[in-house]
Amino acid sequence: MNILVTGGCGYIGSHTVLALLEAGHKVTIIDNLCNSSREVLERIKNITGINELTFVEMDIRDADGLEIVFNHYKFDAVMHFAGLKSVGESTKKPLEYYDNNVGGTAILLNVMKHANVKTLVFSSSATVYGDPISVPISETAPTGGTTNPYGTTKLMIEQMLSDLYASDQSWNIARLRYFNPVGAHESGLIGEDPGGIPNNLMPYITQVASGKLDELSVYGDDYDTADGSGVRDYIHVVDLAAGHLKALDKLEGLATYNLGTGKGYSVLDVIKAFEDVNDIKISYKIAPRREGDIASCYADPTLAESELGWKANKDINQMVRDAWNWQSKNPTGY
Ligand SMILES: NC(=O)c1ccc[n+]([C@@H]2O[C@H](COP(=O)([O-])OP(=O)(O)OC[C@H]3O[C@@H](n4cnc5c(N)ncnc54)[C@H](O)[C@@H]3O)[C@@H](O)[C@H]2O)c1
C-alpha cells in the first residue's frame, strides 16, 4: 500500500515506518520536526537498505500544503502519529495542545475526505481511560475523567473519529490506545530522543545510567500496589509498531484496540530489571506523589489478539536492554 505517516520522524512513528518499509509498503512521511530530527530518515534507510522513503517537512495544520501532497501521492491510507505528547507541558500550554492535536487532526481529516482517502490508523492513548475503575482495562471500560489537557485532546479526537464514522461509514478507522511504549529497535540506531528533561520513566532511567542526570525520582511509594510505586503496562516499541501493521491489514469500519502487554510493572520493578539486565546501578529517591498520577494501569489486550492476531512478544528484559543499547550508542540523541 501507499501510506502517509504523519509524525513519522518521531519515536513510535519511526519504528512503524521501518516496519512498513520492511513489509513492502511505500511510505511518505510528513513531519514538522518540532520534536524529532531529519537524521532518523538516514537511520531508517541504513537499517532497511531501502532508499525509497519520501519526506515532506510540513505541519499538518497547513491545509493547502497537505492538499498538494495528497493530490500528488495518491495515498491508500494514513497513519497519524503527529501531535504533542507531554502531559506536564500540556497543563502549561493547553491551547497549543488543542490547536496542534485536535485542530491538526480536524484539518488532516478534511483533506483526507476531499482526497477520498478514508483509511486511518490513529495514535490514541490509555490516558483516555482517566483513573480506571479496575484493572486490567478493556476497551469497553468507560473513558473520560482525563487528568490533563493532553489526555483530553486524545479523547476529543476519538470522539471526532466516531462522529465522522457515524456520518459516513465508508471510512475505516482504527483507534489504537497505547499503554507505555519503551525500548528501541535492536540495532540501537533509532529510539526515543526526548529534548530536555524526559517526562517518561525509561528515558529518565537511561539518562541517569549514562550520567546525564544525577538521580531518578520515584513519585510515590504509598500507592495501593505490591511495592507502593505506580504500576504501568510497558510495551516494546517494536511490538507496538507491529500492531499498527496488523490494524491496517484487518481494518474494517471503526475499531478501537488496546495495545499493551497485559502485564503491570511497578517503577521499582523497572529499575530492578534495568539494573539486573544492564549491570548498572540506578540512583533514585522516593519523592511525593505527582498530581494526576494514578496507582495502576494495565491493559486487557485480548481484543487485539482475537481480532487482529496481534500480541506483544517482547518482555521487560528486552525493553530495558534495548532502551540502554539505544541510549549508550546515542548519548546525545540523534
Ligand atoms: N510515547 C508515548 O508514551 C505515547 C503514548 C500514547 C500515545 N502516544 C501518541 O503517539 C503519537 C506518537 O508519539 P511519539 O512518542 O512517537 O511522539 P514524538 O513526539 O516522538 O513524535 C511525534 C512526531 O510528530 C511531529 N509533529 C508534532 N506536531 C506536528 C504537526 N503539527 N505537524 C507535523 N508534525 C508534527 C513531531 O515532530 C514528532 O516527530 C503521538 O500522537 C502521541 O500522543 C504516545
Short mmCIF file of C-alpha atoms and ligand atoms in Angstrom, two decimals:
data_model
loop_
_atom_site.label_atom_id
_atom_site.label_comp_id
_atom_site.label_asym_id
_atom_site.label_seq_id
_atom_site.Cartn_x
_atom_site.Cartn_y
_atom_site.Cartn_z
CA MET A 1 0.00 0.00 0.00
CA ASN A 2 0.93 3.63 -0.43
CA ILE A 3 0.88 5.09 3.07
CA LEU A 4 1.20 8.57 4.55
CA VAL A 5 2.73 8.59 8.03
CA THR A 6 2.29 11.87 9.89
CA GLY A 7 4.86 12.36 12.66
CA GLY A 8 6.94 9.58 11.10
CA CYS A 9 10.24 11.04 12.33
CA GLY A 10 9.14 10.69 15.96
CA TYR A 11 9.69 7.83 18.36
CA ILE A 12 6.78 5.50 17.56
CA GLY A 13 6.32 6.75 14.01
CA SER A 14 9.92 5.96 13.04
CA HIS A 15 9.67 2.37 14.30
CA THR A 16 6.40 1.96 12.42
CA VAL A 17 7.83 3.43 9.20
CA LEU A 18 10.63 0.87 9.47
CA ALA A 19 8.13 -1.97 9.86
CA LEU A 20 6.01 -0.68 6.96
CA LEU A 21 9.03 -0.49 4.63
CA GLU A 22 10.16 -3.95 5.66
CA ALA A 23 6.67 -5.26 4.89
CA GLY A 24 6.93 -3.82 1.36
CA HIS A 25 4.74 -0.73 1.73
CA LYS A 26 5.52 2.59 0.09
CA VAL A 27 5.88 5.34 2.71
CA THR A 28 5.71 9.13 2.73
CA ILE A 29 6.41 10.95 5.99
CA ILE A 30 5.07 14.37 6.88
CA ASP A 31 6.68 15.88 9.95
CA ASN A 32 7.39 19.46 11.05
CA LEU A 33 10.37 18.20 13.12
CA CYS A 34 9.16 20.06 16.23
CA ASN A 35 10.15 17.04 18.34
CA SER A 36 12.37 14.98 16.06
CA SER A 37 15.33 15.02 13.72
CA ARG A 38 15.79 14.53 10.00
CA GLU A 39 18.66 12.18 10.88
CA VAL A 40 16.10 9.48 11.62
CA LEU A 41 15.49 9.13 7.87
CA GLU A 42 19.10 8.12 7.24
CA ARG A 43 18.98 5.68 10.13
CA ILE A 44 15.85 4.01 8.75
CA LYS A 45 17.48 3.73 5.33
CA ASN A 46 20.60 2.21 6.95
CA ILE A 47 18.63 -0.42 8.80
CA THR A 48 16.33 -1.41 5.95
CA GLY A 49 18.63 -0.82 2.99
CA ILE A 50 15.56 0.76 1.36
CA ASN A 51 16.12 4.21 -0.11
CA GLU A 52 12.62 4.89 -1.37
CA LEU A 53 11.30 6.85 1.58
CA THR A 54 9.73 10.22 0.86
CA PHE A 55 9.91 13.00 3.42
CA VAL A 56 7.95 16.25 3.36
CA GLU A 57 8.76 18.77 6.06
CA MET A 58 5.35 20.23 6.79
CA ASP A 59 2.94 20.99 9.59
CA ILE A 60 -0.30 19.00 9.43
CA ARG A 61 -2.15 22.27 10.08
CA ASP A 62 -1.03 23.52 6.67
CA ALA A 63 -4.23 22.55 4.83
CA ASP A 64 -3.12 23.89 1.42
CA GLY A 65 0.22 22.08 1.64
CA LEU A 66 -1.49 18.85 2.68
CA GLU A 67 -3.92 19.14 -0.21
CA ILE A 68 -1.00 19.34 -2.67
CA VAL A 69 0.74 16.33 -1.06
CA PHE A 70 -2.45 14.24 -1.17
CA ASN A 71 -3.11 15.14 -4.81
CA HIS A 72 0.44 14.26 -5.77
CA TYR A 73 1.00 10.98 -3.92
CA LYS A 74 -2.46 9.33 -4.07
CA PHE A 75 -2.28 7.57 -0.71
CA ASP A 76 -4.28 4.46 0.19
CA ALA A 77 -4.13 5.05 3.94
CA VAL A 78 -2.84 7.35 6.67
CA MET A 79 -1.13 6.53 9.94
CA HIS A 80 -1.46 9.57 12.13
CA PHE A 81 1.20 9.98 14.84
CA ALA A 82 1.82 13.73 14.61
CA GLY A 83 0.98 15.57 17.80
CA LEU A 84 2.33 16.96 21.03
CA LYS A 85 2.63 14.39 23.80
CA SER A 86 3.94 15.84 27.03
CA VAL A 87 1.42 15.56 29.85
CA GLY A 88 3.21 18.16 32.01
CA GLU A 89 3.68 20.65 29.18
CA SER A 90 0.01 20.30 28.20
CA THR A 91 -1.08 21.70 31.57
CA LYS A 92 1.06 24.80 30.93
CA LYS A 93 0.23 25.22 27.22
CA PRO A 94 -3.27 23.80 26.80
CA LEU A 95 -4.14 25.93 23.78
CA GLU A 96 -1.08 24.69 21.87
CA TYR A 97 -2.14 21.12 22.61
CA TYR A 98 -5.73 21.65 21.49
CA ASP A 99 -4.58 23.51 18.40
CA ASN A 100 -1.94 21.00 17.33
CA ASN A 101 -3.61 17.74 18.31
CA VAL A 102 -7.33 18.43 17.86
CA GLY A 103 -7.13 21.25 15.31
CA GLY A 104 -4.38 19.49 13.34
CA THR A 105 -6.35 16.26 13.20
CA ALA A 106 -9.50 18.06 12.02
CA ILE A 107 -7.51 19.65 9.19
CA LEU A 108 -5.95 16.32 8.23
CA LEU A 109 -9.33 14.56 8.21
CA ASN A 110 -10.83 17.25 6.00
CA VAL A 111 -8.04 16.91 3.47
CA MET A 112 -8.38 13.11 3.59
CA LYS A 113 -12.10 13.45 2.94
CA HIS A 114 -11.56 15.72 -0.07
CA ALA A 115 -8.94 13.35 -1.45
CA ASN A 116 -11.24 10.39 -0.78
CA VAL A 117 -8.60 8.68 1.39
CA LYS A 118 -10.73 7.16 4.11
CA THR A 119 -8.46 4.68 5.87
CA LEU A 120 -6.83 5.89 9.07
CA VAL A 121 -4.85 4.39 11.94
CA PHE A 122 -4.76 6.84 14.83
CA SER A 123 -2.41 7.00 17.85
CA SER A 124 -4.62 7.20 20.88
CA SER A 125 -3.59 6.54 24.44
CA ALA A 126 -4.58 4.70 27.60
CA THR A 127 -4.91 8.17 29.15
CA VAL A 128 -8.45 8.27 27.67
CA TYR A 129 -9.49 5.90 30.48
CA GLY A 130 -8.67 8.53 33.12
CA ASP A 131 -8.34 6.89 36.54
CA PRO A 132 -9.62 3.38 35.74
CA ILE A 133 -12.24 1.81 37.99
CA SER A 134 -10.47 -1.54 37.75
CA VAL A 135 -7.54 -3.22 36.01
CA PRO A 136 -6.88 -4.81 33.58
CA ILE A 137 -8.67 -2.25 31.41
CA SER A 138 -10.65 -3.48 28.43
CA GLU A 139 -11.83 -1.33 25.52
CA THR A 140 -15.35 -1.31 26.92
CA ALA A 141 -14.23 0.41 30.14
CA PRO A 142 -15.58 3.94 30.48
CA THR A 143 -13.47 6.74 29.01
CA GLY A 144 -13.32 10.30 30.30
CA GLY A 145 -12.14 11.90 33.52
CA THR A 146 -8.83 12.64 31.81
CA THR A 147 -6.42 14.28 34.22
CA ASN A 148 -4.63 16.67 31.83
CA PRO A 149 -5.20 18.56 28.55
CA TYR A 150 -3.03 16.09 26.60
CA GLY A 151 -5.33 13.21 27.57
CA THR A 152 -8.37 15.32 26.78
CA THR A 153 -7.06 16.01 23.26
CA LYS A 154 -6.88 12.24 22.66
CA LEU A 155 -10.40 11.80 23.99
CA MET A 156 -11.70 14.62 21.77
CA ILE A 157 -10.03 13.16 18.69
CA GLU A 158 -11.51 9.73 19.45
CA GLN A 159 -14.93 11.39 19.64
CA MET A 160 -14.30 13.27 16.39
CA LEU A 161 -13.43 9.97 14.70
CA SER A 162 -16.55 8.23 15.95
CA ASP A 163 -18.73 11.16 14.83
CA LEU A 164 -17.03 11.09 11.43
CA TYR A 165 -17.64 7.37 11.08
CA ALA A 166 -21.28 7.74 12.14
CA SER A 167 -21.73 10.32 9.36
CA ASP A 168 -20.02 8.23 6.66
CA GLN A 169 -19.48 4.52 7.06
CA SER A 170 -17.20 4.25 4.09
CA TRP A 171 -14.36 5.26 6.45
CA ASN A 172 -12.11 2.61 8.01
CA ILE A 173 -10.65 3.88 11.26
CA ALA A 174 -8.56 2.21 13.96
CA ARG A 175 -8.13 3.99 17.26
CA LEU A 176 -5.12 2.38 18.92
CA ARG A 177 -4.82 3.02 22.64
CA TYR A 178 -1.17 2.66 23.54
CA PHE A 179 -0.12 1.86 27.05
CA ASN A 180 3.52 2.80 27.86
CA PRO A 181 5.83 2.47 24.85
CA VAL A 182 9.50 1.90 25.74
CA GLY A 183 12.63 0.34 24.26
CA ALA A 184 14.14 0.84 20.85
CA HIS A 185 14.97 -1.02 17.66
CA GLU A 186 17.55 -3.70 18.41
CA SER A 187 20.10 -2.05 16.11
CA GLY A 188 20.30 0.89 18.53
CA LEU A 189 20.06 3.21 15.51
CA ILE A 190 16.59 4.57 16.23
CA GLY A 191 14.98 5.20 19.60
CA GLU A 192 13.32 7.75 21.86
CA ASP A 193 15.08 11.11 21.82
CA PRO A 194 13.35 13.44 24.27
CA GLY A 195 14.55 17.03 24.21
CA GLY A 196 15.35 18.45 27.66
CA ILE A 197 14.40 16.57 30.82
CA PRO A 198 12.49 13.40 29.91
CA ASN A 199 8.87 13.10 31.01
CA ASN A 200 8.76 9.34 30.95
CA LEU A 201 10.35 6.77 33.22
CA MET A 202 12.50 4.80 30.77
CA PRO A 203 14.41 7.68 29.14
CA TYR A 204 14.87 9.11 32.62
CA ILE A 205 16.41 5.85 33.81
CA THR A 206 18.69 5.60 30.78
CA GLN A 207 19.88 9.18 31.26
CA VAL A 208 20.66 8.50 34.93
CA ALA A 209 22.53 5.38 33.81
CA SER A 210 24.59 7.40 31.33
CA GLY A 211 25.39 10.06 33.94
CA LYS A 212 23.48 12.77 32.08
CA LEU A 213 21.07 13.06 35.03
CA ASP A 214 22.07 12.56 38.66
CA GLU A 215 19.16 10.77 40.17
CA LEU A 216 15.70 9.42 39.40
CA SER A 217 12.69 10.49 41.47
CA VAL A 218 10.15 7.77 42.17
CA TYR A 219 6.92 9.69 42.63
CA GLY A 220 5.06 7.97 45.46
CA ASP A 221 5.75 4.75 47.33
CA ASP A 222 2.40 4.61 49.10
CA TYR A 223 0.07 3.62 46.28
CA ASP A 224 -2.12 0.59 46.72
CA THR A 225 0.26 -1.64 44.70
CA ALA A 226 2.56 -4.51 45.71
CA ASP A 227 5.58 -2.29 46.45
CA GLY A 228 3.77 1.07 46.72
CA SER A 229 5.14 2.57 43.49
CA GLY A 230 2.94 3.18 40.43
CA VAL A 231 2.23 0.25 38.11
CA ARG A 232 2.11 0.60 34.31
CA ASP A 233 1.91 -1.62 31.25
CA TYR A 234 5.21 -1.13 29.39
CA ILE A 235 5.19 -2.24 25.77
CA HIS A 236 8.21 -2.58 23.48
CA VAL A 237 8.00 -0.03 20.67
CA VAL A 238 8.81 -2.71 18.08
CA ASP A 239 5.77 -4.74 19.23
CA LEU A 240 3.70 -1.56 19.13
CA ALA A 241 4.81 -0.84 15.56
CA ALA A 242 3.82 -4.37 14.55
CA GLY A 243 0.35 -3.73 15.99
CA HIS A 244 -0.12 -0.88 13.51
CA LEU A 245 0.55 -3.16 10.55
CA LYS A 246 -1.93 -5.72 11.84
CA ALA A 247 -4.53 -2.99 12.38
CA LEU A 248 -4.02 -1.75 8.83
CA ASP A 249 -4.35 -5.29 7.42
CA LYS A 250 -7.58 -6.06 9.21
CA LEU A 251 -9.14 -2.64 9.25
CA GLU A 252 -12.89 -2.55 8.62
CA GLY A 253 -15.25 0.09 9.96
CA LEU A 254 -14.46 1.85 13.23
CA ALA A 255 -12.40 -0.21 15.67
CA THR A 256 -10.67 0.50 18.96
CA TYR A 257 -7.85 -1.60 20.40
CA ASN A 258 -5.68 -1.54 23.47
CA LEU A 259 -2.05 -2.09 22.58
CA GLY A 260 -0.38 -3.27 25.75
CA THR A 261 1.13 -6.46 27.14
CA GLY A 262 -1.48 -7.06 29.83
CA LYS A 263 1.26 -7.11 32.48
CA GLY A 264 1.83 -4.39 35.03
CA TYR A 265 5.30 -3.48 36.30
CA SER A 266 5.94 -1.04 39.11
CA VAL A 267 8.51 1.74 38.87
CA LEU A 268 10.72 -0.21 41.28
CA ASP A 269 10.33 -3.39 39.15
CA VAL A 270 11.53 -1.49 36.08
CA ILE A 271 14.53 -0.05 37.94
CA LYS A 272 15.46 -3.53 39.16
CA ALA A 273 15.08 -5.10 35.70
CA PHE A 274 17.25 -2.34 34.22
CA GLU A 275 19.93 -2.84 36.89
CA ASP A 276 19.95 -6.64 36.54
CA VAL A 277 19.96 -6.81 32.74
CA ASN A 278 22.43 -3.99 32.10
CA ASP A 279 24.50 -4.39 35.26
CA ILE A 280 24.27 -0.68 36.10
CA LYS A 281 23.11 0.84 39.40
CA ILE A 282 20.37 3.45 39.15
CA SER A 283 20.44 6.05 41.86
CA TYR A 284 16.92 7.02 42.90
CA LYS A 285 15.00 8.70 45.70
CA ILE A 286 11.38 8.47 46.78
CA ALA A 287 9.50 11.72 46.13
CA PRO A 288 5.88 12.76 46.86
CA ARG A 289 3.14 11.59 44.50
CA ARG A 290 2.60 13.75 41.41
CA GLU A 291 -0.80 15.28 40.90
CA GLY A 292 -2.81 13.47 38.26
CA ASP A 293 -0.83 10.20 38.53
CA ILE A 294 -2.81 7.04 39.07
CA ALA A 295 -1.84 3.92 41.04
CA SER A 296 -2.16 1.21 38.47
CA CYS A 297 -2.90 0.99 34.76
CA TYR A 298 -2.53 -2.06 32.55
CA ALA A 299 -4.34 -3.40 29.55
CA ASP A 300 -6.60 -6.25 28.79
CA PRO A 301 -5.06 -6.81 25.32
CA THR A 302 -7.21 -9.81 24.34
CA LEU A 303 -9.34 -7.98 21.75
CA ALA A 304 -6.29 -7.10 19.65
CA GLU A 305 -5.18 -10.73 19.85
CA SER A 306 -8.52 -12.20 18.85
CA GLU A 307 -9.42 -9.68 16.12
CA LEU A 308 -6.03 -8.61 14.77
CA GLY A 309 -3.95 -11.66 15.61
CA TRP A 310 -1.51 -9.31 17.36
CA LYS A 311 0.18 -9.88 20.68
CA ALA A 312 3.19 -8.24 22.33
CA ASN A 313 6.13 -10.67 22.35
CA LYS A 314 8.98 -8.77 23.95
CA ASP A 315 9.39 -8.88 27.71
CA ILE A 316 10.60 -6.31 30.23
CA ASN A 317 14.20 -7.56 29.97
CA GLN A 318 14.27 -6.88 26.22
CA MET A 319 12.71 -3.47 26.81
CA VAL A 320 15.37 -2.34 29.29
CA ARG A 321 18.20 -3.89 27.25
CA ASP A 322 17.15 -2.17 24.02
CA ALA A 323 16.47 1.15 25.76
CA TRP A 324 20.02 1.10 27.14
CA ASN A 325 21.53 -0.06 23.85
CA TRP A 326 19.98 2.98 22.12
CA GLN A 327 20.98 5.45 24.86
CA SER A 328 24.54 4.20 25.18
CA LYS A 329 25.09 4.31 21.40
CA ASN A 330 23.50 7.78 21.13
CA PRO A 331 24.30 9.60 24.38
CA THR A 332 23.17 12.94 22.96
CA GLY A 333 20.31 11.59 20.85
CA TYR A 334 20.28 11.91 17.07
N1 LIG B 1 5.15 7.90 23.61
C1 LIG B 1 4.10 7.66 24.37
O1 LIG B 1 4.23 7.38 25.56
C2 LIG B 1 2.69 7.69 23.79
C3 LIG B 1 1.65 7.04 24.47
C4 LIG B 1 0.38 7.09 23.93
C5 LIG B 1 0.14 7.77 22.74
N2 LIG B 1 1.16 8.39 22.10
C6 LIG B 1 0.88 9.14 20.87
O2 LIG B 1 1.58 8.55 19.79
C7 LIG B 1 1.96 9.56 18.86
C8 LIG B 1 3.45 9.45 18.62
O3 LIG B 1 4.12 9.60 19.86
P1 LIG B 1 5.71 9.63 19.97
O4 LIG B 1 6.07 9.14 21.32
O5 LIG B 1 6.29 8.99 18.78
O6 LIG B 1 5.94 11.20 19.94
P2 LIG B 1 7.07 12.04 19.18
O7 LIG B 1 7.00 13.43 19.73
O8 LIG B 1 8.36 11.34 19.23
O9 LIG B 1 6.53 12.01 17.67
C9 LIG B 1 5.55 12.90 17.20
C10 LIG B 1 6.06 13.49 15.90
O10 LIG B 1 5.08 14.38 15.37
C11 LIG B 1 5.73 15.55 14.91
N3 LIG B 1 4.72 16.63 14.99
C12 LIG B 1 4.15 17.16 16.09
N4 LIG B 1 3.24 18.08 15.74
C13 LIG B 1 3.23 18.12 14.39
C14 LIG B 1 2.50 18.88 13.43
N5 LIG B 1 1.60 19.78 13.80
N6 LIG B 1 2.74 18.67 12.12
C15 LIG B 1 3.68 17.76 11.72
N7 LIG B 1 4.40 17.02 12.58
C16 LIG B 1 4.18 17.20 13.89
C17 LIG B 1 6.93 15.73 15.83
O11 LIG B 1 7.96 16.49 15.24
C18 LIG B 1 7.35 14.28 16.05
O12 LIG B 1 8.28 13.86 15.07
C19 LIG B 1 1.53 10.88 19.44
O13 LIG B 1 0.30 11.24 18.87
C20 LIG B 1 1.36 10.57 20.91
O14 LIG B 1 0.42 11.40 21.53
C21 LIG B 1 2.44 8.36 22.60
#
